[in-house]
Amino acid sequence: MTSNLDFVQERVLAENLARNFGAEHLRNCGLDDGATDRTAFRARVPVVSYEALQPYIQRTVDGDRSPILSTQPITKFLTSSDTSADECKLMPTIEDNLDRRQSLYKVLMLFMNLEVAWNTNGGNSFGS
């Protein structure tokens, strides 16, 4: 955990916006001037449904390699767990996201294994 969450969130947003400067979706939202601050992002980029982004995603699926949603190359498409409308949704992913996701998964599995060990031992210390 961090004690400076607001600062970290602002920094990550600025890094992501700077890295994706020139992506079509951000240009279409009016972020074509290089703005990387939270205020500009909130004012210009609306919260939208998956369906609103689906045409951009489909173009990428169809092989369009232009910077549509990201200036980074889309390396994989992850799928949702088809919880809405009985249809899986495709989530474009870049290599950096896959690396972060794998790291997070490793930490998650560590905690899940600790919980299993804790419950298996009746709440006692692990194995003692």
mmCIF file of C-alpha atoms in Angstrom:
data_model
loop_
_atom_site.group_PDB
_atom_site.id
_atom_site.type_symbol
_atom_site.label_atom_id
_atom_site.label_comp_id
_atom_site.label_asym_id
_atom_site.label_seq_id
_atom_site.Cartn_x
_atom_site.Cartn_y
_atom_site.Cartn_z
ATOM 1 C CA MET A 1 0.000 0.000 0.000
ATOM 2 C CA THR A 2 1.056 3.511 -0.543
ATOM 3 C CA SER A 3 0.421 6.476 1.675
ATOM 4 C CA ASN A 4 0.443 8.816 -1.301
ATOM 5 C CA LEU A 5 -2.207 7.196 -3.487
ATOM 6 C CA ASP A 6 -3.468 10.407 -5.077
ATOM 7 C CA PHE A 7 0.017 11.353 -6.255
ATOM 8 C CA VAL A 8 0.675 7.861 -7.627
ATOM 9 C CA GLN A 9 -2.635 7.783 -9.508
ATOM 10 C CA GLU A 10 -1.965 11.213 -11.003
ATOM 11 C CA ARG A 11 1.534 10.127 -12.079
ATOM 12 C CA VAL A 12 0.336 6.862 -13.652
ATOM 13 C CA LEU A 13 -2.405 8.694 -15.554
ATOM 14 C CA ALA A 14 0.097 11.288 -16.818
ATOM 15 C CA GLU A 15 2.503 8.539 -17.916
ATOM 16 C CA ASN A 16 -0.248 6.648 -19.730
ATOM 17 C CA LEU A 17 -1.550 9.752 -21.474
ATOM 18 C CA ALA A 18 1.948 10.831 -22.515
ATOM 19 C CA ARG A 19 2.773 7.347 -23.806
ATOM 20 C CA ASN A 20 -0.474 7.214 -25.792
ATOM 21 C CA PHE A 21 -0.368 10.758 -27.160
ATOM 22 C CA GLY A 22 -1.616 10.490 -30.717
ATOM 23 C CA ALA A 23 -3.895 7.485 -30.214
ATOM 24 C CA GLU A 24 -7.052 7.967 -32.262
ATOM 25 C CA HIS A 25 -9.510 7.514 -29.397
ATOM 26 C CA LEU A 26 -7.777 10.153 -27.265
ATOM 27 C CA ARG A 27 -7.605 12.529 -30.241
ATOM 28 C CA ASN A 28 -11.331 12.014 -30.830
ATOM 29 C CA CYS A 29 -11.948 12.951 -27.185
ATOM 30 C CA GLY A 30 -9.997 16.183 -27.599
ATOM 31 C CA LEU A 31 -6.757 15.091 -25.944
ATOM 32 C CA ASP A 32 -4.710 15.973 -29.000
ATOM 33 C CA ASP A 33 -2.824 18.821 -27.345
ATOM 34 C CA GLY A 34 -0.564 16.700 -25.142
ATOM 35 C CA ALA A 35 -2.482 17.349 -21.914
ATOM 36 C CA THR A 36 -1.612 14.745 -19.291
ATOM 37 C CA ASP A 37 -3.352 16.108 -16.202
ATOM 38 C CA ARG A 38 -6.340 14.610 -14.410
ATOM 39 C CA THR A 39 -8.506 17.699 -14.884
ATOM 40 C CA ALA A 40 -8.162 17.632 -18.672
ATOM 41 C CA PHE A 41 -8.718 13.873 -18.751
ATOM 42 C CA ARG A 42 -11.911 14.094 -16.694
ATOM 43 C CA ALA A 43 -13.235 17.001 -18.741
ATOM 44 C CA ARG A 44 -12.539 15.486 -22.151
ATOM 45 C CA VAL A 45 -12.689 11.703 -21.889
ATOM 46 C CA PRO A 46 -16.180 10.518 -21.017
ATOM 47 C CA VAL A 47 -16.999 7.302 -19.207
ATOM 48 C CA VAL A 48 -18.388 5.047 -21.928
ATOM 49 C CA SER A 49 -19.684 1.539 -22.305
ATOM 50 C CA TYR A 50 -17.812 -1.322 -23.892
ATOM 51 C CA GLU A 51 -20.181 -1.010 -26.849
ATOM 52 C CA ALA A 52 -18.945 2.542 -27.475
ATOM 53 C CA LEU A 53 -15.352 1.264 -27.703
ATOM 54 C CA GLN A 54 -16.225 -1.918 -29.587
ATOM 55 C CA PRO A 55 -15.773 -0.410 -33.099
ATOM 56 C CA TYR A 56 -12.218 0.624 -32.163
ATOM 57 C CA ILE A 57 -11.542 -2.848 -30.744
ATOM 58 C CA GLN A 58 -13.004 -4.556 -33.816
ATOM 59 C CA ARG A 59 -10.755 -2.554 -36.141
ATOM 60 C CA THR A 60 -7.768 -3.796 -34.153
ATOM 61 C CA VAL A 61 -9.080 -7.379 -34.262
ATOM 62 C CA ASP A 62 -9.449 -7.001 -38.030
ATOM 63 C CA GLY A 63 -5.751 -6.166 -38.307
ATOM 64 C CA ASP A 64 -5.634 -2.363 -38.295
ATOM 65 C CA ARG A 65 -2.221 -1.578 -36.791
ATOM 66 C CA SER A 66 -2.654 2.186 -36.553
ATOM 67 C CA PRO A 67 -2.620 3.735 -33.054
ATOM 68 C CA ILE A 68 -6.338 3.391 -32.360
ATOM 69 C CA LEU A 69 -6.633 2.866 -28.596
ATOM 70 C CA SER A 70 -2.922 2.816 -27.791
ATOM 71 C CA THR A 71 0.284 3.894 -29.442
ATOM 72 C CA GLN A 72 1.820 0.674 -28.117
ATOM 73 C CA PRO A 73 1.314 -2.450 -30.253
ATOM 74 C CA ILE A 74 -1.633 -4.601 -29.186
ATOM 75 C CA THR A 75 -0.047 -7.976 -28.441
ATOM 76 C CA LYS A 76 -3.020 -10.018 -27.224
ATOM 77 C CA PHE A 77 -6.735 -9.906 -26.695
ATOM 78 C CA LEU A 78 -7.942 -11.090 -23.313
ATOM 79 C CA THR A 79 -11.549 -12.120 -22.904
ATOM 80 C CA SER A 80 -13.992 -11.271 -20.183
ATOM 81 C CA SER A 81 -15.740 -13.994 -18.251
ATOM 82 C CA ASP A 82 -18.922 -13.488 -20.302
ATOM 83 C CA THR A 83 -20.936 -12.197 -17.377
ATOM 84 C CA SER A 84 -22.956 -9.692 -19.354
ATOM 85 C CA ALA A 85 -25.338 -10.545 -22.162
ATOM 86 C CA ASP A 86 -23.846 -14.042 -22.402
ATOM 87 C CA GLU A 87 -21.084 -12.693 -24.598
ATOM 88 C CA CYS A 88 -17.345 -12.490 -23.966
ATOM 89 C CA LYS A 89 -15.792 -9.108 -24.480
ATOM 90 C CA LEU A 90 -12.367 -8.655 -26.035
ATOM 91 C CA MET A 91 -9.867 -6.540 -24.121
ATOM 92 C CA PRO A 92 -6.861 -5.369 -26.142
ATOM 93 C CA THR A 93 -3.636 -5.697 -24.162
ATOM 94 C CA ILE A 94 -0.106 -4.422 -24.641
ATOM 95 C CA GLU A 95 3.022 -6.276 -23.511
ATOM 96 C CA ASP A 96 3.536 -4.030 -20.436
ATOM 97 C CA ASN A 97 0.037 -4.858 -19.201
ATOM 98 C CA LEU A 98 0.662 -8.574 -19.573
ATOM 99 C CA ASP A 99 3.841 -8.315 -17.497
ATOM 100 C CA ARG A 100 2.004 -6.380 -14.752
ATOM 101 C CA ARG A 101 -0.906 -8.813 -14.845
ATOM 102 C CA GLN A 102 1.450 -11.789 -14.435
ATOM 103 C CA SER A 103 3.187 -10.120 -11.485
ATOM 104 C CA LEU A 104 -0.141 -9.355 -9.841
ATOM 105 C CA TYR A 105 -1.314 -12.929 -10.431
ATOM 106 C CA LYS A 106 1.821 -14.304 -8.729
ATOM 107 C CA VAL A 107 1.187 -12.139 -5.663
ATOM 108 C CA LEU A 108 -2.488 -13.109 -5.645
ATOM 109 C CA MET A 109 -1.620 -16.812 -5.796
ATOM 110 C CA LEU A 110 0.831 -16.384 -2.910
ATOM 111 C CA PHE A 111 -1.898 -14.925 -0.723
ATOM 112 C CA MET A 112 -4.420 -17.538 -1.822
ATOM 113 C CA ASN A 113 -1.950 -20.301 -0.946
ATOM 114 C CA LEU A 114 -1.315 -18.707 2.453
ATOM 115 C CA GLU A 115 -5.061 -18.585 3.101
ATOM 116 C CA VAL A 116 -5.450 -22.260 2.146
ATOM 117 C CA ALA A 117 -2.562 -23.210 4.425
ATOM 118 C CA TRP A 118 -4.054 -21.144 7.252
ATOM 119 C CA ASN A 119 -7.469 -22.792 6.891
ATOM 120 C CA THR A 120 -5.987 -26.281 6.444
ATOM 121 C CA ASN A 121 -4.094 -25.936 9.711
ATOM 122 C CA GLY A 122 -7.172 -24.810 11.606
ATOM 123 C CA GLY A 123 -6.033 -21.233 11.826
ATOM 124 C CA ASN A 124 -2.728 -22.203 13.415
ATOM 125 C CA SER A 125 0.647 -21.036 12.254
ATOM 126 C CA PHE A 126 1.614 -22.576 8.974
ATOM 127 C CA GLY A 127 2.601 -26.163 9.659
ATOM 128 C CA SER A 128 3.275 -25.712 13.367
#
